[in-house]
PDB file of N, CA and C in Angstrom:
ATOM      1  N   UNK I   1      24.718  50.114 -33.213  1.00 68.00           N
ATOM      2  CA  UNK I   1      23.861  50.017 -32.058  1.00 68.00           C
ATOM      3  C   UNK I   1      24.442  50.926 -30.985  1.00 68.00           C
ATOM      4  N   UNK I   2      23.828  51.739 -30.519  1.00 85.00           N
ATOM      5  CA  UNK I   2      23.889  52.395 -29.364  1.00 85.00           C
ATOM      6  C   UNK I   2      24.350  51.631 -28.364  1.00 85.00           C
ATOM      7  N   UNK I   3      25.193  52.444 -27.243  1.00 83.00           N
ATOM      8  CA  UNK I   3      25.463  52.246 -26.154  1.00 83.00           C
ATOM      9  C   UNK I   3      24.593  51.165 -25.079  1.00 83.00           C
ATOM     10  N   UNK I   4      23.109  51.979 -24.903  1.00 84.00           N
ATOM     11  CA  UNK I   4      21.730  51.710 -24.399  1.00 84.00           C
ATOM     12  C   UNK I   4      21.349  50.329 -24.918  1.00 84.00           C
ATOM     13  N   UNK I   5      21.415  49.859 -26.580  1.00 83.00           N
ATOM     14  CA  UNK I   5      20.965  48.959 -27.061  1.00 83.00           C
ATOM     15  C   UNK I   5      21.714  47.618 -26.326  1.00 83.00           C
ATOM     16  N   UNK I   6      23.058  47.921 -26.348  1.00 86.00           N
ATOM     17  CA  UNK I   6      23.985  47.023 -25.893  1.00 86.00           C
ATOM     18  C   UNK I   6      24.002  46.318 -24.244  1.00 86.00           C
ATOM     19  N   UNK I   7      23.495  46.789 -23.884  1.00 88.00           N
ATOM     20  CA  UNK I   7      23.672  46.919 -22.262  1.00 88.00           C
ATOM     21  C   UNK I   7      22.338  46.687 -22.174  1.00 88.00           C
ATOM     22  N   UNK I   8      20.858  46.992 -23.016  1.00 88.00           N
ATOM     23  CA  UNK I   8      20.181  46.202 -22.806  1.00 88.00           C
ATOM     24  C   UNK I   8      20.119  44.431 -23.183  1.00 88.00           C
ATOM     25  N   UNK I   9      21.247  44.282 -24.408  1.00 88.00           N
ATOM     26  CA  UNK I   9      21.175  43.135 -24.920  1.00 88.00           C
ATOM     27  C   UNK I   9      21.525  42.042 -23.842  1.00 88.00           C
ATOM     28  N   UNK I  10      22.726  43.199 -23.470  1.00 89.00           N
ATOM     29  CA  UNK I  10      23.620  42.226 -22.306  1.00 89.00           C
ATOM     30  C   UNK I  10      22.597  41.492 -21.351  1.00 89.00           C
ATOM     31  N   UNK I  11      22.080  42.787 -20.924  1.00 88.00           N
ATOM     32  CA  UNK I  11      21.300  42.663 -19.753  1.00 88.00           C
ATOM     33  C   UNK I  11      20.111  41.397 -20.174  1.00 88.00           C
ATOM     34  N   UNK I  12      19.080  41.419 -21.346  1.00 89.00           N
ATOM     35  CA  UNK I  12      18.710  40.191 -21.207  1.00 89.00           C
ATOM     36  C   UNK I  12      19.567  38.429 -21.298  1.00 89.00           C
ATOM     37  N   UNK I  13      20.513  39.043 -21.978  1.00 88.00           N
ATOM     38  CA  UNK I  13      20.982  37.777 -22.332  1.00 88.00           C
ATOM     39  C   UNK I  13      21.354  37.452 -20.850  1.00 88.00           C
ATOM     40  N   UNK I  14      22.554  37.974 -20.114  1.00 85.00           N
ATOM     41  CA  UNK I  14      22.632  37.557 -18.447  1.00 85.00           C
ATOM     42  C   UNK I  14      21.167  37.147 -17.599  1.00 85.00           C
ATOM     43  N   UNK I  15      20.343  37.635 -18.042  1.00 82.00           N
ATOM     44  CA  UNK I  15      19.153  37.214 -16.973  1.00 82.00           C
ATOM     45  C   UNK I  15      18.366  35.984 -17.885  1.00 82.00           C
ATOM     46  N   UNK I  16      18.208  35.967 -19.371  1.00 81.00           N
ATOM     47  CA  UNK I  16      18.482  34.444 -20.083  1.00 81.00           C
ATOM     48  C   UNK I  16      19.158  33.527 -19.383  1.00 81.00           C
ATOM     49  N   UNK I  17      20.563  33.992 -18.928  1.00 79.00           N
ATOM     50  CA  UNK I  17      21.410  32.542 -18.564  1.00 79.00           C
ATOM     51  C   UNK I  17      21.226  32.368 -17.562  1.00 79.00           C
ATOM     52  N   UNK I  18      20.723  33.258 -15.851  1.00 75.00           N
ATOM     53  CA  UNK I  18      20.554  33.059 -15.200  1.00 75.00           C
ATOM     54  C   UNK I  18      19.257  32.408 -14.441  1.00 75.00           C
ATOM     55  N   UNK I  19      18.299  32.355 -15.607  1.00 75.00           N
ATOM     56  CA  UNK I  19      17.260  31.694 -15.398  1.00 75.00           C
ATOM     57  C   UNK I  19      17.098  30.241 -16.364  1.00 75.00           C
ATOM     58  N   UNK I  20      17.710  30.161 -17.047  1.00 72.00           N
ATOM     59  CA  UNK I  20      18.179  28.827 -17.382  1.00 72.00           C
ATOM     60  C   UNK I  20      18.889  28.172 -16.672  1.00 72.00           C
ATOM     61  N   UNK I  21      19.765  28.734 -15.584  1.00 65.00           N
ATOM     62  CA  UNK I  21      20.737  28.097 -14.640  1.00 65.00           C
ATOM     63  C   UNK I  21      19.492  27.519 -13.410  1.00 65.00           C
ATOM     64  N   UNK I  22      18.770  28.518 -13.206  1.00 58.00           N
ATOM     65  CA  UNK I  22      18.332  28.164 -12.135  1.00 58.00           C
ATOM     66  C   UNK I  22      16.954  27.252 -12.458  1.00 58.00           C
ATOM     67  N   UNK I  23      16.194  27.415 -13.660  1.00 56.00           N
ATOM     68  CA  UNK I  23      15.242  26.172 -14.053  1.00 56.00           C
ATOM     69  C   UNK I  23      15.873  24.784 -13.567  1.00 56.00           C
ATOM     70  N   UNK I  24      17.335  24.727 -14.386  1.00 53.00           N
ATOM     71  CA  UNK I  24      17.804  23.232 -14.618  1.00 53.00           C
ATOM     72  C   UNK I  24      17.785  22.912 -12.877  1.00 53.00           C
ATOM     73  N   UNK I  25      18.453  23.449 -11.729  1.00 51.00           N
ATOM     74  CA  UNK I  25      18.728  23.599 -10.433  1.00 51.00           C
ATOM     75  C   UNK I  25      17.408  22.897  -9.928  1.00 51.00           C
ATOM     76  N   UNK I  26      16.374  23.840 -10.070  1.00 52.00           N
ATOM     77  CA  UNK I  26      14.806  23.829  -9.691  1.00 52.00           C
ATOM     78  C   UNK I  26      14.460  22.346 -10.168  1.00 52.00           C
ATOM     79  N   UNK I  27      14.487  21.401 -11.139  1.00 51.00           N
ATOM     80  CA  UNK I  27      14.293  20.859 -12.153  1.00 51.00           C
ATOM     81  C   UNK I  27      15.443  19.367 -11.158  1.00 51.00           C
ATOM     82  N   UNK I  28      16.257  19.751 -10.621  1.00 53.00           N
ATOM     83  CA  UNK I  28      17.221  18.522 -10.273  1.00 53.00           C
ATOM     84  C   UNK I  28      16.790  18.393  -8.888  1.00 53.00           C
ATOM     85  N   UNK I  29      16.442  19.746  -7.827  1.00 51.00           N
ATOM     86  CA  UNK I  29      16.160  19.176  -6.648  1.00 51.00           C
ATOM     87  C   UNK I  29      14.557  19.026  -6.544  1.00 51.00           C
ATOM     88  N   UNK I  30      13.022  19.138  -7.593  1.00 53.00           N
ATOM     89  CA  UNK I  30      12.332  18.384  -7.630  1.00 53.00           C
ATOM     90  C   UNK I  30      12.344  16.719  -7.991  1.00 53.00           C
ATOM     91  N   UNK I  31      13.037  16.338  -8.548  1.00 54.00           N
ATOM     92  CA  UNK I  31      13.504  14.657  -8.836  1.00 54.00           C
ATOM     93  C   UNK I  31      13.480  14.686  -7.375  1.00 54.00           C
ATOM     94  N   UNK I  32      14.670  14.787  -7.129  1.00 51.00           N
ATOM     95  CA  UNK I  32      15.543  14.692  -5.817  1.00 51.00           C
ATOM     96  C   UNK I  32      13.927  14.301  -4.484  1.00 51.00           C
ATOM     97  N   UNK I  33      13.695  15.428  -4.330  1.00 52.00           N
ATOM     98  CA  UNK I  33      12.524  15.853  -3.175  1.00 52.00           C
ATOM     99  C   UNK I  33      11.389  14.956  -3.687  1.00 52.00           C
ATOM    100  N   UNK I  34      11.457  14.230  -4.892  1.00 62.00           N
ATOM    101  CA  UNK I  34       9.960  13.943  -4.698  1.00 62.00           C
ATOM    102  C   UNK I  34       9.813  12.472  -4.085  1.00 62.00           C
ATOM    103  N   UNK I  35       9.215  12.234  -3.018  1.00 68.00           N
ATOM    104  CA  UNK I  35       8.773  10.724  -2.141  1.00 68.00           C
ATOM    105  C   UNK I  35       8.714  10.234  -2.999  1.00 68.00           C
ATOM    106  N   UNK I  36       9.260   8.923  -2.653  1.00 76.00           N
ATOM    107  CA  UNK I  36       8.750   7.435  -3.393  1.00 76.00           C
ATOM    108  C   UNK I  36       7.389   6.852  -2.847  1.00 76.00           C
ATOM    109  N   UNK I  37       6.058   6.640  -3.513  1.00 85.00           N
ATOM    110  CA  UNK I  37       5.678   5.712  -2.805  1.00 85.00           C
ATOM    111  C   UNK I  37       5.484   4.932  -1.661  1.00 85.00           C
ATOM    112  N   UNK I  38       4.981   4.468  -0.585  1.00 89.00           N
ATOM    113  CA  UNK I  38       5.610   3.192  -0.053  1.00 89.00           C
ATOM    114  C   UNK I  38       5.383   2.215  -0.790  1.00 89.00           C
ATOM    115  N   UNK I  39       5.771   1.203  -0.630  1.00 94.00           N
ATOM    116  CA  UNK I  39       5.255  -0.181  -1.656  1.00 94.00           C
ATOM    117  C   UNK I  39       5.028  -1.134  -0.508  1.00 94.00           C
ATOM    118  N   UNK I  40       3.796  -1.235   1.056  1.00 93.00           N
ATOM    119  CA  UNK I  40       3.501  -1.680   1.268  1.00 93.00           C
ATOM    120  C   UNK I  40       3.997  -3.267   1.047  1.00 93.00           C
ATOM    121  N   UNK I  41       3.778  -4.321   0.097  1.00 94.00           N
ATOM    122  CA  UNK I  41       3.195  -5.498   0.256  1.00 94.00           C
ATOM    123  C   UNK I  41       5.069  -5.637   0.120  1.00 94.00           C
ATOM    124  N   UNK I  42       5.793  -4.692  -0.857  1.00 94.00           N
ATOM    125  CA  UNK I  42       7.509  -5.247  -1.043  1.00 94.00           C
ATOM    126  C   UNK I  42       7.885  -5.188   0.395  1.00 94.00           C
ATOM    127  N   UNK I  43       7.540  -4.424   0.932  1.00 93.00           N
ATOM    128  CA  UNK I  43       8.010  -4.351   2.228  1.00 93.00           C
ATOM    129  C   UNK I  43       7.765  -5.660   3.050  1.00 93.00           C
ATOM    130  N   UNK I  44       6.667  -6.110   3.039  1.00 94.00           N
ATOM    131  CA  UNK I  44       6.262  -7.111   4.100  1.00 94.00           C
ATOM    132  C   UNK I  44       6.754  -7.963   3.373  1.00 94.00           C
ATOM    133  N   UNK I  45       6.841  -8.610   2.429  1.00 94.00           N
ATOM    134  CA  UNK I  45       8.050  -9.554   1.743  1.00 94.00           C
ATOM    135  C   UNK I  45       9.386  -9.635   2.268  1.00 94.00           C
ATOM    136  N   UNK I  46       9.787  -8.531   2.099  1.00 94.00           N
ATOM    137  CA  UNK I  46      10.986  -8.172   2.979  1.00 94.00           C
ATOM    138  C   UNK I  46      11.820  -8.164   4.212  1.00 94.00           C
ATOM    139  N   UNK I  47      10.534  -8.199   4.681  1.00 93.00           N
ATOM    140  CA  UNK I  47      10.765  -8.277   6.638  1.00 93.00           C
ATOM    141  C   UNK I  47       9.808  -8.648   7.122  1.00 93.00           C
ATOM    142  N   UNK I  48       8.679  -9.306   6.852  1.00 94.00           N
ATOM    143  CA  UNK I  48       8.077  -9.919   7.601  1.00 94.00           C
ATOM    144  C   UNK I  48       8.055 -11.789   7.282  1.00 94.00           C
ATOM    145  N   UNK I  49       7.967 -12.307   5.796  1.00 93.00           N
ATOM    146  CA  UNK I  49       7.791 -13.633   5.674  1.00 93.00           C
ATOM    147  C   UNK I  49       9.033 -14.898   6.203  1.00 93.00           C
ATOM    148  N   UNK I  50       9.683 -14.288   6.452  1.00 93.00           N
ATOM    149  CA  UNK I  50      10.910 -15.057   7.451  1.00 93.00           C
ATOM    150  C   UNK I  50      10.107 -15.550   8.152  1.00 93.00           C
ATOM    151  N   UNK I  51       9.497 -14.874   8.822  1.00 93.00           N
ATOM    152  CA  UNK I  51       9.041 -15.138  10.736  1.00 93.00           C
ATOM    153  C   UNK I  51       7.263 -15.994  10.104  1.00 93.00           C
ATOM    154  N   UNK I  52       6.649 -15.139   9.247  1.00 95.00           N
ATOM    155  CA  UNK I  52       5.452 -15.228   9.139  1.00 95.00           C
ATOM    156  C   UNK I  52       4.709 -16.257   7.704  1.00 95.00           C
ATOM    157  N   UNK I  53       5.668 -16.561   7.380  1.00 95.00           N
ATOM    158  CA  UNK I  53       5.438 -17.767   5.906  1.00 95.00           C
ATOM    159  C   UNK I  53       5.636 -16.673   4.615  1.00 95.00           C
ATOM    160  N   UNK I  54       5.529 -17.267   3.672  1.00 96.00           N
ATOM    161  CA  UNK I  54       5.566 -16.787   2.436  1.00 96.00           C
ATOM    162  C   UNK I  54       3.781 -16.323   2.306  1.00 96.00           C
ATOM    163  N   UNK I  55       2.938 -17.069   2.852  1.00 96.00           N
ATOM    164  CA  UNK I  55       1.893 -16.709   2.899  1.00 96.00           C
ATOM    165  C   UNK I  55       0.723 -15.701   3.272  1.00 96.00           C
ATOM    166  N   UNK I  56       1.965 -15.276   4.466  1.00 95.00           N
ATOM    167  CA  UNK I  56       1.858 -14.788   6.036  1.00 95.00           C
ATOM    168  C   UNK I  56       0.842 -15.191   6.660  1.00 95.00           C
ATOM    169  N   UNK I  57       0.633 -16.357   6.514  1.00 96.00           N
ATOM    170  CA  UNK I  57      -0.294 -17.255   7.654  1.00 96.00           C
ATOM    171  C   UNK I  57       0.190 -17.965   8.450  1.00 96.00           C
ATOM    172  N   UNK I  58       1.392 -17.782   8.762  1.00 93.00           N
ATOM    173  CA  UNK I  58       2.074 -18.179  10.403  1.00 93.00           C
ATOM    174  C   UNK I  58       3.225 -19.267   9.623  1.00 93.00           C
ATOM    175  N   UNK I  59       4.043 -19.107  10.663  1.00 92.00           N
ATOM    176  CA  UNK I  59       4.937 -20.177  10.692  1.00 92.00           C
ATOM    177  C   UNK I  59       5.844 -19.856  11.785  1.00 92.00           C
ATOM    178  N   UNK I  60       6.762 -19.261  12.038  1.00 92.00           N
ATOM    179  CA  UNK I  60       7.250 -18.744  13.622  1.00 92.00           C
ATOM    180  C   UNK I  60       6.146 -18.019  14.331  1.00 92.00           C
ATOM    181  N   UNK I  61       5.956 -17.080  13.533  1.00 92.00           N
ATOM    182  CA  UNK I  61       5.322 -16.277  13.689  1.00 92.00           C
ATOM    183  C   UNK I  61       3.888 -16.404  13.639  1.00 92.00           C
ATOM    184  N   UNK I  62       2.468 -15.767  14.272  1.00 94.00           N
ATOM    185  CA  UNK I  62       1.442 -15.859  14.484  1.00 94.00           C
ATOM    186  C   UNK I  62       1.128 -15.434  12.455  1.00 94.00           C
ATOM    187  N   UNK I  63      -0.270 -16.123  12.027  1.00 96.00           N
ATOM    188  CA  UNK I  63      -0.857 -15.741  10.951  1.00 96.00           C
ATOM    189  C   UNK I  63      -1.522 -14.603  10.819  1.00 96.00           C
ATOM    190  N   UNK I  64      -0.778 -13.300   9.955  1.00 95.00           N
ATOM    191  CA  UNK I  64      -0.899 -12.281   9.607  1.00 95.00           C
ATOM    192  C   UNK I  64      -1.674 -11.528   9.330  1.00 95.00           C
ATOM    193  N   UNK I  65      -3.003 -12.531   8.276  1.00 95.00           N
ATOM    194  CA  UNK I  65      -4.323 -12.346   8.092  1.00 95.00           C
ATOM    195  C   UNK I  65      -5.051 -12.453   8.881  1.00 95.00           C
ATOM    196  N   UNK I  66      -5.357 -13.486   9.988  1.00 95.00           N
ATOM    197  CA  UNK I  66      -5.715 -13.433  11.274  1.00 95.00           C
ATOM    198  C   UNK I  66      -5.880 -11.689  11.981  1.00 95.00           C
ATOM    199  N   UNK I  67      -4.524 -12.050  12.591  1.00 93.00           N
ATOM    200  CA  UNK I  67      -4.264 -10.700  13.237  1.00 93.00           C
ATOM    201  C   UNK I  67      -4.594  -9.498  12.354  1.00 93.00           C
ATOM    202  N   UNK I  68      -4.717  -9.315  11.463  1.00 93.00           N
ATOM    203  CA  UNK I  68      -5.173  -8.379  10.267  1.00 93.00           C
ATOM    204  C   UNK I  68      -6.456  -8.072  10.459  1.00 93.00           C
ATOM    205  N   UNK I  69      -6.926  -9.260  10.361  1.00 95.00           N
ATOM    206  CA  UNK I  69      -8.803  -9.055  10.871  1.00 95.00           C
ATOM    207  C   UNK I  69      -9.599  -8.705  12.382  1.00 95.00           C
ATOM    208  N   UNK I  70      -8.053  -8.746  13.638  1.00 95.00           N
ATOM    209  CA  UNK I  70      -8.567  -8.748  15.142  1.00 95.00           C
ATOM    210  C   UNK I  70      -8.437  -7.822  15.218  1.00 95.00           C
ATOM    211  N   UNK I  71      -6.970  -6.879  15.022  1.00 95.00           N
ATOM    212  CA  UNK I  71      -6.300  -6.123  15.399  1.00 95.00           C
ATOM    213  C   UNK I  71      -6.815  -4.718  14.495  1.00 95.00           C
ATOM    214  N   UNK I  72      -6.791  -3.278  15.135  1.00 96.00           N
ATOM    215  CA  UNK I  72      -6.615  -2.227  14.202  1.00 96.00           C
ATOM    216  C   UNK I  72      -5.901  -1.752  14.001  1.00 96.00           C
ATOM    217  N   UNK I  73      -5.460  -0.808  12.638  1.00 96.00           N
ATOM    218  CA  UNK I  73      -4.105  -0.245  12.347  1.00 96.00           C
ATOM    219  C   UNK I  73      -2.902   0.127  13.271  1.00 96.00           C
ATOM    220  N   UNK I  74      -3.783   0.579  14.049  1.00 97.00           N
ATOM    221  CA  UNK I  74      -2.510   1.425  15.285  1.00 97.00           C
ATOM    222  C   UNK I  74      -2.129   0.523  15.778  1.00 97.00           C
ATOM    223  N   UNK I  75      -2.980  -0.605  16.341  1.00 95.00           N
ATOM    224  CA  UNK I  75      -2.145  -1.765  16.901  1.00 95.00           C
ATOM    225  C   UNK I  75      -1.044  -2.714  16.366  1.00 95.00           C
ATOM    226  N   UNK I  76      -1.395  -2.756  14.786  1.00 95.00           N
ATOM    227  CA  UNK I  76      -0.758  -3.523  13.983  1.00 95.00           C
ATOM    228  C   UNK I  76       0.509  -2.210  14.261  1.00 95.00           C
ATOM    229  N   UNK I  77       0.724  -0.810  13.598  1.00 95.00           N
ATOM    230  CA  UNK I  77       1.834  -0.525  13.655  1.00 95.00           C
ATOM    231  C   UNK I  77       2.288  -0.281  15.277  1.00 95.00           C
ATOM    232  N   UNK I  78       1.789  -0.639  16.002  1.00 94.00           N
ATOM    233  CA  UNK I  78       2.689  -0.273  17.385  1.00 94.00           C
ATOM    234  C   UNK I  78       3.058  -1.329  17.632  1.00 94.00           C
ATOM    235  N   UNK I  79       2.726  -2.859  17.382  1.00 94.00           N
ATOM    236  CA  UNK I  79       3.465  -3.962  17.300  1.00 94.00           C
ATOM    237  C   UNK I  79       4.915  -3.735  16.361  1.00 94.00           C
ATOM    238  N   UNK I  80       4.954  -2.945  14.704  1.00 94.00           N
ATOM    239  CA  UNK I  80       5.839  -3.245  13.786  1.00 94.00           C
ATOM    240  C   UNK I  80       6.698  -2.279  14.758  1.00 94.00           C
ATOM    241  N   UNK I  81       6.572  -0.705  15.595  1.00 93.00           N
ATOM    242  CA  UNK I  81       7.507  -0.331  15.309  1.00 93.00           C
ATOM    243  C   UNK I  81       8.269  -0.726  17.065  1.00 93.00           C
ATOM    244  N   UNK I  82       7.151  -1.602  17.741  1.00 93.00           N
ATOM    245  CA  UNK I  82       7.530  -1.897  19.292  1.00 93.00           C
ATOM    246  C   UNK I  82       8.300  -3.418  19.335  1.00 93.00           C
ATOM    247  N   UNK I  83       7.407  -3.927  18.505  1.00 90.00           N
ATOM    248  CA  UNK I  83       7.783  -5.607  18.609  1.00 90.00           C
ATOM    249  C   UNK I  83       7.189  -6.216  19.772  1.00 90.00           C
ATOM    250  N   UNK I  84       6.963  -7.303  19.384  1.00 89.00           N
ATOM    251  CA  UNK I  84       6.229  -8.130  21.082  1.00 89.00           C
ATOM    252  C   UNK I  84       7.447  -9.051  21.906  1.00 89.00           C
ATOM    253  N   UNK I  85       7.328  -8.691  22.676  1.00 86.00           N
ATOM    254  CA  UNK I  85       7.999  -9.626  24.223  1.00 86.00           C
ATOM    255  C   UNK I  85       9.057 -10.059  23.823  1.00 86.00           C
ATOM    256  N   UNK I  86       9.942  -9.625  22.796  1.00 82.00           N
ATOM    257  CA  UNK I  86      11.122  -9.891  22.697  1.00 82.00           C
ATOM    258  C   UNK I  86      11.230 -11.437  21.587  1.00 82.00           C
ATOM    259  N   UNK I  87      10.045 -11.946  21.124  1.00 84.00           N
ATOM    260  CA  UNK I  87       9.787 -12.834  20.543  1.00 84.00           C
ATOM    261  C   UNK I  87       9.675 -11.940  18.780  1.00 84.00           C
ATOM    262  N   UNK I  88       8.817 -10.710  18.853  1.00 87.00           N
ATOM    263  CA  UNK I  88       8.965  -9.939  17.183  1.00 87.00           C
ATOM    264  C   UNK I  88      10.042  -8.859  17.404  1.00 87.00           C
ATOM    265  N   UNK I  89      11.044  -8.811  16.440  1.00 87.00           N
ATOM    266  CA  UNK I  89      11.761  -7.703  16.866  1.00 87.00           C
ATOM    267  C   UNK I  89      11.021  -6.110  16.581  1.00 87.00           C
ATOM    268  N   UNK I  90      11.351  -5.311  16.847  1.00 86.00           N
ATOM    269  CA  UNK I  90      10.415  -4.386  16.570  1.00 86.00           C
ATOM    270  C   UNK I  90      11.727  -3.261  15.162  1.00 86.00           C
ATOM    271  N   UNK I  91      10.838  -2.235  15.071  1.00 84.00           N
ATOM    272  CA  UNK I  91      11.885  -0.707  13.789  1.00 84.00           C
ATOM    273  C   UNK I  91      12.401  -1.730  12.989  1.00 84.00           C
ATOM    274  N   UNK I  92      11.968  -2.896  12.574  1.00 87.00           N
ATOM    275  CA  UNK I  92      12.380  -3.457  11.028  1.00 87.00           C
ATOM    276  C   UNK I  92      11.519  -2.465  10.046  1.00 87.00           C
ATOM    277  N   UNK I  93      10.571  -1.859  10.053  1.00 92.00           N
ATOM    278  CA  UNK I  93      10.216  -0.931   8.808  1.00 92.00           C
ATOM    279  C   UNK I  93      10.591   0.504   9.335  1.00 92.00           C
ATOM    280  N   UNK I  94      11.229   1.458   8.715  1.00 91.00           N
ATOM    281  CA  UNK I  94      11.856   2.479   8.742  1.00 91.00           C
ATOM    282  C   UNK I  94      11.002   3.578   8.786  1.00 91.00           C
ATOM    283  N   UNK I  95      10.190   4.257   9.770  1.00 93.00           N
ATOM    284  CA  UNK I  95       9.597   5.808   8.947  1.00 93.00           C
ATOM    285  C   UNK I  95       8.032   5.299   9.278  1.00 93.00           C
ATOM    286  N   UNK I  96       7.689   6.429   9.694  1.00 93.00           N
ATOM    287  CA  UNK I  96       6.393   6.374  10.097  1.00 93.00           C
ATOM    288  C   UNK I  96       5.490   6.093   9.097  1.00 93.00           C
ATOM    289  N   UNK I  97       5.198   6.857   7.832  1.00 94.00           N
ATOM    290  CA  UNK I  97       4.447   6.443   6.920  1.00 94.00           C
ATOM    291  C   UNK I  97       4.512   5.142   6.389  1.00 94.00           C
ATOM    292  N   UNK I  98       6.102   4.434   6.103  1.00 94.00           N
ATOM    293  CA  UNK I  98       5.970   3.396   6.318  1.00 94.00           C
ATOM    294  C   UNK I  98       5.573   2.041   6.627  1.00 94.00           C
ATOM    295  N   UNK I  99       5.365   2.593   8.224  1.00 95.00           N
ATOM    296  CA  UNK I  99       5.217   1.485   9.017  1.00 95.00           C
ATOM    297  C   UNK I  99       3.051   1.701   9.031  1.00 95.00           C
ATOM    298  N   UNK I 100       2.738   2.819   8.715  1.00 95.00           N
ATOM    299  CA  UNK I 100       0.861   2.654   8.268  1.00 95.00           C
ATOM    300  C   UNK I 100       0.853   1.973   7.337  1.00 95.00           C
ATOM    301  N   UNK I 101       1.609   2.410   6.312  1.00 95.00           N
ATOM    302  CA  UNK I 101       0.653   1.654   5.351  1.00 95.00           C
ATOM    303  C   UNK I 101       0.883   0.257   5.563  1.00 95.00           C
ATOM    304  N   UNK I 102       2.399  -0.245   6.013  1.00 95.00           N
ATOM    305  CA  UNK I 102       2.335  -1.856   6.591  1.00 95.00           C
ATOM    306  C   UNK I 102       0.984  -2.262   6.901  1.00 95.00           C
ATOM    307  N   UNK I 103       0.697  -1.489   8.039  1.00 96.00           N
ATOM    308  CA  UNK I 103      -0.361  -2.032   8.815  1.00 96.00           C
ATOM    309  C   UNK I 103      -1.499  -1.980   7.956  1.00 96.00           C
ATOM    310  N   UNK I 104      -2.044  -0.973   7.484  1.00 96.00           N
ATOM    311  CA  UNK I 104      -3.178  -1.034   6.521  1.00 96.00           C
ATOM    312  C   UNK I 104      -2.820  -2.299   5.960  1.00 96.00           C
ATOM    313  N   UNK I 105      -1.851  -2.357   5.140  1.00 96.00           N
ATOM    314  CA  UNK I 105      -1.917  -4.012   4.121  1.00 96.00           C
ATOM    315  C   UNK I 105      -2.002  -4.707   5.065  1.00 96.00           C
ATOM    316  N   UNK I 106      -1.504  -5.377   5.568  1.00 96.00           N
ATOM    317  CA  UNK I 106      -2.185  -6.122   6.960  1.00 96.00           C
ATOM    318  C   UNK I 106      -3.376  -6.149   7.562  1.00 96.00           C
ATOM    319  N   UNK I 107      -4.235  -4.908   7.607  1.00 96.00           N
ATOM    320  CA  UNK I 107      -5.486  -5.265   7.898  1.00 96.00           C
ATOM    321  C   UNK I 107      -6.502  -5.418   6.620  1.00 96.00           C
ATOM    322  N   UNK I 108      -5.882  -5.674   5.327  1.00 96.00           N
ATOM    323  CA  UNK I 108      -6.478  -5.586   4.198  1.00 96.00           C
ATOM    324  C   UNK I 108      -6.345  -6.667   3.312  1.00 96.00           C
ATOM    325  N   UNK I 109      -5.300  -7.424   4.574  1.00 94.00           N
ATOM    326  CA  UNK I 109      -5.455  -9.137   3.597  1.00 94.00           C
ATOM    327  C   UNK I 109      -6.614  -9.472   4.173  1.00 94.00           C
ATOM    328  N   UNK I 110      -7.437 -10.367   3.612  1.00 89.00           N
ATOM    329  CA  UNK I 110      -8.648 -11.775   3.672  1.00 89.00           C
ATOM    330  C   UNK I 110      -8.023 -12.275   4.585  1.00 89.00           C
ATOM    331  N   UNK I 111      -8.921 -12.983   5.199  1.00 79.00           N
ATOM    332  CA  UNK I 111      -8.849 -14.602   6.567  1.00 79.00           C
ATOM    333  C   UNK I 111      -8.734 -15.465   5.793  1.00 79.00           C
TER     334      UNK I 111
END
């Protein structure tokens, strides 16, 4: 094999490995980058039925479904991320998208 042949071989095989290097790379920080979900209802399990029943139809706290049906989204999340009068604490759900879809499930339980 020629000189030429060789140095082309090289040459694909190096740009072979270097694009196999960088697939796998590409390939680890899509996992990485891709959002979870919110999971809405785990959430309100989480931080809200303390205050609000297992039901969330009140128990410290005012009934959930209620307020679900008075209230609209924005209000529901400017309560989660404000809290009321020092009686709800408020930034128990983390992250803006978060704290919508809270509220959507909340305005999407039944009375």
């Amino acid at each position: 094999m020629s000189f030429k042949g060789v140095a082309i071989v090289l040459f694909l095989f190096l740009l072979g490995v270097a694009f196999s290097g960088f697939a796998s790379y590409q390939s680890t920080l899509t996992h990485e980058e891709i959002a979870k979900p919110v999971d809405a209802e785990k959430l309100v399990k989480q931080n809200c039925t303390s205050c609000h029943g297992k039901d969330l139809k009140g128990d410290v706290g005012p009934n959930l479904h209620e307020r679900g049906q008075l209230l609209s989204e924005e209000a529901i999340a400017a309560i989660i991320k404000d809290g009321v009068n020092g009686k709800m604490p408020g930034d128990l759900i983390k992250g803006d998208e978060a704290v919508a879809e809270v509220a959507k499930y909340i305005t999407s339980l039944e009375k």
